[in-house]
């Protein structure tokens, strides 16, 4: 996975102003148009976990939600749009429960953190 042009709109906390970053990358790594805080870490996270950007969000009702532990990871929310390997991306992330926090942590360098 090497072709990406992603825009991240991050709401770091409830009521805080949103911040927008961009990650542009190709076979040689992140490009100069990237504005994420650590383009190389964000690029590596997307290469490793980019499928999480392409998968639909889990339903917020029924059995899938009951399996997620009610662990609150923070108020951060992120919306990622753009393209990954030529496929459209339009995915929202939060830290509202254990599953969402795990998804966030896998892509943290892209979403505004340091894990991955």
PDB file of C-alpha atoms in Angstrom:
ATOM      1  CA  UNK A   1       0.000   0.000   0.000  1.00  0.00           C
ATOM      2  CA  UNK A   2       1.721   3.139  -1.118  1.00  0.00           C
ATOM      3  CA  UNK A   3      -0.647   5.629  -2.751  1.00  0.00           C
ATOM      4  CA  UNK A   4      -2.456   7.961  -0.347  1.00  0.00           C
ATOM      5  CA  UNK A   5      -3.894  11.440  -0.201  1.00  0.00           C
ATOM      6  CA  UNK A   6      -5.704  11.799   3.115  1.00  0.00           C
ATOM      7  CA  UNK A   7      -7.127  14.761   4.967  1.00  0.00           C
ATOM      8  CA  UNK A   8      -7.691  14.446   8.713  1.00  0.00           C
ATOM      9  CA  UNK A   9     -10.004  16.803  10.549  1.00  0.00           C
ATOM     10  CA  UNK A  10      -9.291  16.415  14.261  1.00  0.00           C
ATOM     11  CA  UNK A  11     -11.449  17.650  17.128  1.00  0.00           C
ATOM     12  CA  UNK A  12      -9.009  17.273  20.063  1.00  0.00           C
ATOM     13  CA  UNK A  13     -11.679  17.867  22.738  1.00  0.00           C
ATOM     14  CA  UNK A  14     -15.322  18.851  23.030  1.00  0.00           C
ATOM     15  CA  UNK A  15     -15.661  22.515  22.147  1.00  0.00           C
ATOM     16  CA  UNK A  16     -12.041  22.838  20.991  1.00  0.00           C
ATOM     17  CA  UNK A  17     -11.343  24.192  17.514  1.00  0.00           C
ATOM     18  CA  UNK A  18     -10.815  21.576  14.828  1.00  0.00           C
ATOM     19  CA  UNK A  19      -7.375  21.077  13.309  1.00  0.00           C
ATOM     20  CA  UNK A  20      -6.827  19.811   9.761  1.00  0.00           C
ATOM     21  CA  UNK A  21      -3.808  17.820   8.579  1.00  0.00           C
ATOM     22  CA  UNK A  22      -2.937  16.173   5.298  1.00  0.00           C
ATOM     23  CA  UNK A  23      -0.912  13.070   4.469  1.00  0.00           C
ATOM     24  CA  UNK A  24       0.212  12.589   0.888  1.00  0.00           C
ATOM     25  CA  UNK A  25       2.357   9.593   0.062  1.00  0.00           C
ATOM     26  CA  UNK A  26       3.644   7.352  -2.677  1.00  0.00           C
ATOM     27  CA  UNK A  27       6.051   4.436  -3.073  1.00  0.00           C
ATOM     28  CA  UNK A  28       8.937   6.462  -1.626  1.00  0.00           C
ATOM     29  CA  UNK A  29       7.129   7.535   1.547  1.00  0.00           C
ATOM     30  CA  UNK A  30       5.351  10.716   2.579  1.00  0.00           C
ATOM     31  CA  UNK A  31       5.420  13.652   0.206  1.00  0.00           C
ATOM     32  CA  UNK A  32       6.300  17.301   0.866  1.00  0.00           C
ATOM     33  CA  UNK A  33       2.604  18.322   0.853  1.00  0.00           C
ATOM     34  CA  UNK A  34       2.080  16.331   4.086  1.00  0.00           C
ATOM     35  CA  UNK A  35       1.218  18.476   7.107  1.00  0.00           C
ATOM     36  CA  UNK A  36       0.633  15.804   9.773  1.00  0.00           C
ATOM     37  CA  UNK A  37       2.970  16.335  12.765  1.00  0.00           C
ATOM     38  CA  UNK A  38       5.116  13.270  11.950  1.00  0.00           C
ATOM     39  CA  UNK A  39       4.637  12.340   8.275  1.00  0.00           C
ATOM     40  CA  UNK A  40       6.894   9.267   8.403  1.00  0.00           C
ATOM     41  CA  UNK A  41       5.108   7.759  11.426  1.00  0.00           C
ATOM     42  CA  UNK A  42       1.694   8.546   9.903  1.00  0.00           C
ATOM     43  CA  UNK A  43       2.734   7.012   6.570  1.00  0.00           C
ATOM     44  CA  UNK A  44       4.014   3.862   8.312  1.00  0.00           C
ATOM     45  CA  UNK A  45       0.780   3.559  10.338  1.00  0.00           C
ATOM     46  CA  UNK A  46      -1.323   3.803   7.178  1.00  0.00           C
ATOM     47  CA  UNK A  47       0.858   1.236   5.391  1.00  0.00           C
ATOM     48  CA  UNK A  48       0.409  -1.168   8.352  1.00  0.00           C
ATOM     49  CA  UNK A  49      -3.218  -0.446   9.280  1.00  0.00           C
ATOM     50  CA  UNK A  50      -4.739   1.325   6.279  1.00  0.00           C
ATOM     51  CA  UNK A  51      -7.420  -1.323   5.858  1.00  0.00           C
ATOM     52  CA  UNK A  52      -9.086   0.263   8.901  1.00  0.00           C
ATOM     53  CA  UNK A  53      -9.683   3.352   6.771  1.00  0.00           C
ATOM     54  CA  UNK A  54     -11.418   1.308   4.082  1.00  0.00           C
ATOM     55  CA  UNK A  55     -13.630  -0.847   6.304  1.00  0.00           C
ATOM     56  CA  UNK A  56     -17.080   0.468   7.164  1.00  0.00           C
ATOM     57  CA  UNK A  57     -17.692   1.594  10.717  1.00  0.00           C
ATOM     58  CA  UNK A  58     -19.212  -0.977  13.038  1.00  0.00           C
ATOM     59  CA  UNK A  59     -22.917  -0.624  13.727  1.00  0.00           C
ATOM     60  CA  UNK A  60     -23.689   1.287  16.904  1.00  0.00           C
ATOM     61  CA  UNK A  61     -26.429  -1.082  18.043  1.00  0.00           C
ATOM     62  CA  UNK A  62     -26.984  -4.752  18.746  1.00  0.00           C
ATOM     63  CA  UNK A  63     -24.443  -7.442  19.562  1.00  0.00           C
ATOM     64  CA  UNK A  64     -21.429  -5.644  18.090  1.00  0.00           C
ATOM     65  CA  UNK A  65     -21.784  -2.816  20.573  1.00  0.00           C
ATOM     66  CA  UNK A  66     -22.395  -5.112  23.535  1.00  0.00           C
ATOM     67  CA  UNK A  67     -19.047  -6.833  22.835  1.00  0.00           C
ATOM     68  CA  UNK A  68     -17.156  -3.543  23.087  1.00  0.00           C
ATOM     69  CA  UNK A  69     -16.064  -2.719  26.608  1.00  0.00           C
ATOM     70  CA  UNK A  70     -17.288   0.665  27.800  1.00  0.00           C
ATOM     71  CA  UNK A  71     -13.796   2.108  28.103  1.00  0.00           C
ATOM     72  CA  UNK A  72     -13.729   5.840  27.502  1.00  0.00           C
ATOM     73  CA  UNK A  73     -10.449   6.778  25.830  1.00  0.00           C
ATOM     74  CA  UNK A  74     -11.029  10.499  25.490  1.00  0.00           C
ATOM     75  CA  UNK A  75     -13.106  13.111  23.729  1.00  0.00           C
ATOM     76  CA  UNK A  76     -11.043  13.196  20.539  1.00  0.00           C
ATOM     77  CA  UNK A  77     -12.821  12.693  17.249  1.00  0.00           C
ATOM     78  CA  UNK A  78     -11.345  12.533  13.761  1.00  0.00           C
ATOM     79  CA  UNK A  79     -12.762  12.448  10.250  1.00  0.00           C
ATOM     80  CA  UNK A  80     -10.510  11.068   7.518  1.00  0.00           C
ATOM     81  CA  UNK A  81     -11.321  11.666   3.849  1.00  0.00           C
ATOM     82  CA  UNK A  82      -9.421  11.250   0.611  1.00  0.00           C
ATOM     83  CA  UNK A  83      -8.061   8.270  -1.269  1.00  0.00           C
ATOM     84  CA  UNK A  84      -6.000   5.226  -0.364  1.00  0.00           C
ATOM     85  CA  UNK A  85      -4.695   3.067  -3.199  1.00  0.00           C
ATOM     86  CA  UNK A  86      -7.196   4.822  -5.470  1.00  0.00           C
ATOM     87  CA  UNK A  87     -10.149   3.896  -3.262  1.00  0.00           C
ATOM     88  CA  UNK A  88     -12.266   6.569  -1.581  1.00  0.00           C
ATOM     89  CA  UNK A  89     -11.925   7.062   2.172  1.00  0.00           C
ATOM     90  CA  UNK A  90     -14.597   8.676   4.357  1.00  0.00           C
ATOM     91  CA  UNK A  91     -14.188   7.340   7.886  1.00  0.00           C
ATOM     92  CA  UNK A  92     -14.884   8.754  11.337  1.00  0.00           C
ATOM     93  CA  UNK A  93     -12.926   7.742  14.438  1.00  0.00           C
ATOM     94  CA  UNK A  94     -13.496   8.293  18.150  1.00  0.00           C
ATOM     95  CA  UNK A  95     -12.279   6.914  21.460  1.00  0.00           C
ATOM     96  CA  UNK A  96     -15.777   6.179  22.790  1.00  0.00           C
ATOM     97  CA  UNK A  97     -15.288   2.486  23.668  1.00  0.00           C
ATOM     98  CA  UNK A  98     -12.643  -0.246  23.591  1.00  0.00           C
ATOM     99  CA  UNK A  99     -13.084  -1.065  19.894  1.00  0.00           C
ATOM    100  CA  UNK A 100     -13.016   2.529  18.730  1.00  0.00           C
ATOM    101  CA  UNK A 101     -10.006   3.255  20.952  1.00  0.00           C
ATOM    102  CA  UNK A 102      -8.139   0.261  19.449  1.00  0.00           C
ATOM    103  CA  UNK A 103      -8.863   1.558  15.932  1.00  0.00           C
ATOM    104  CA  UNK A 104      -7.680   5.025  16.947  1.00  0.00           C
ATOM    105  CA  UNK A 105      -4.495   3.701  18.562  1.00  0.00           C
ATOM    106  CA  UNK A 106      -3.556   1.730  15.425  1.00  0.00           C
ATOM    107  CA  UNK A 107      -3.678   4.926  13.349  1.00  0.00           C
ATOM    108  CA  UNK A 108      -2.681   7.379  16.094  1.00  0.00           C
ATOM    109  CA  UNK A 109       0.206   8.981  14.152  1.00  0.00           C
ATOM    110  CA  UNK A 110      -2.302   9.894  11.436  1.00  0.00           C
ATOM    111  CA  UNK A 111      -5.119  10.890  13.794  1.00  0.00           C
ATOM    112  CA  UNK A 112      -3.121  12.943  16.240  1.00  0.00           C
ATOM    113  CA  UNK A 113      -1.142  10.743  18.601  1.00  0.00           C
ATOM    114  CA  UNK A 114       2.003   8.679  18.851  1.00  0.00           C
ATOM    115  CA  UNK A 115       0.918   5.038  19.130  1.00  0.00           C
ATOM    116  CA  UNK A 116       0.813   2.508  16.301  1.00  0.00           C
TER     117      UNK A 116
END
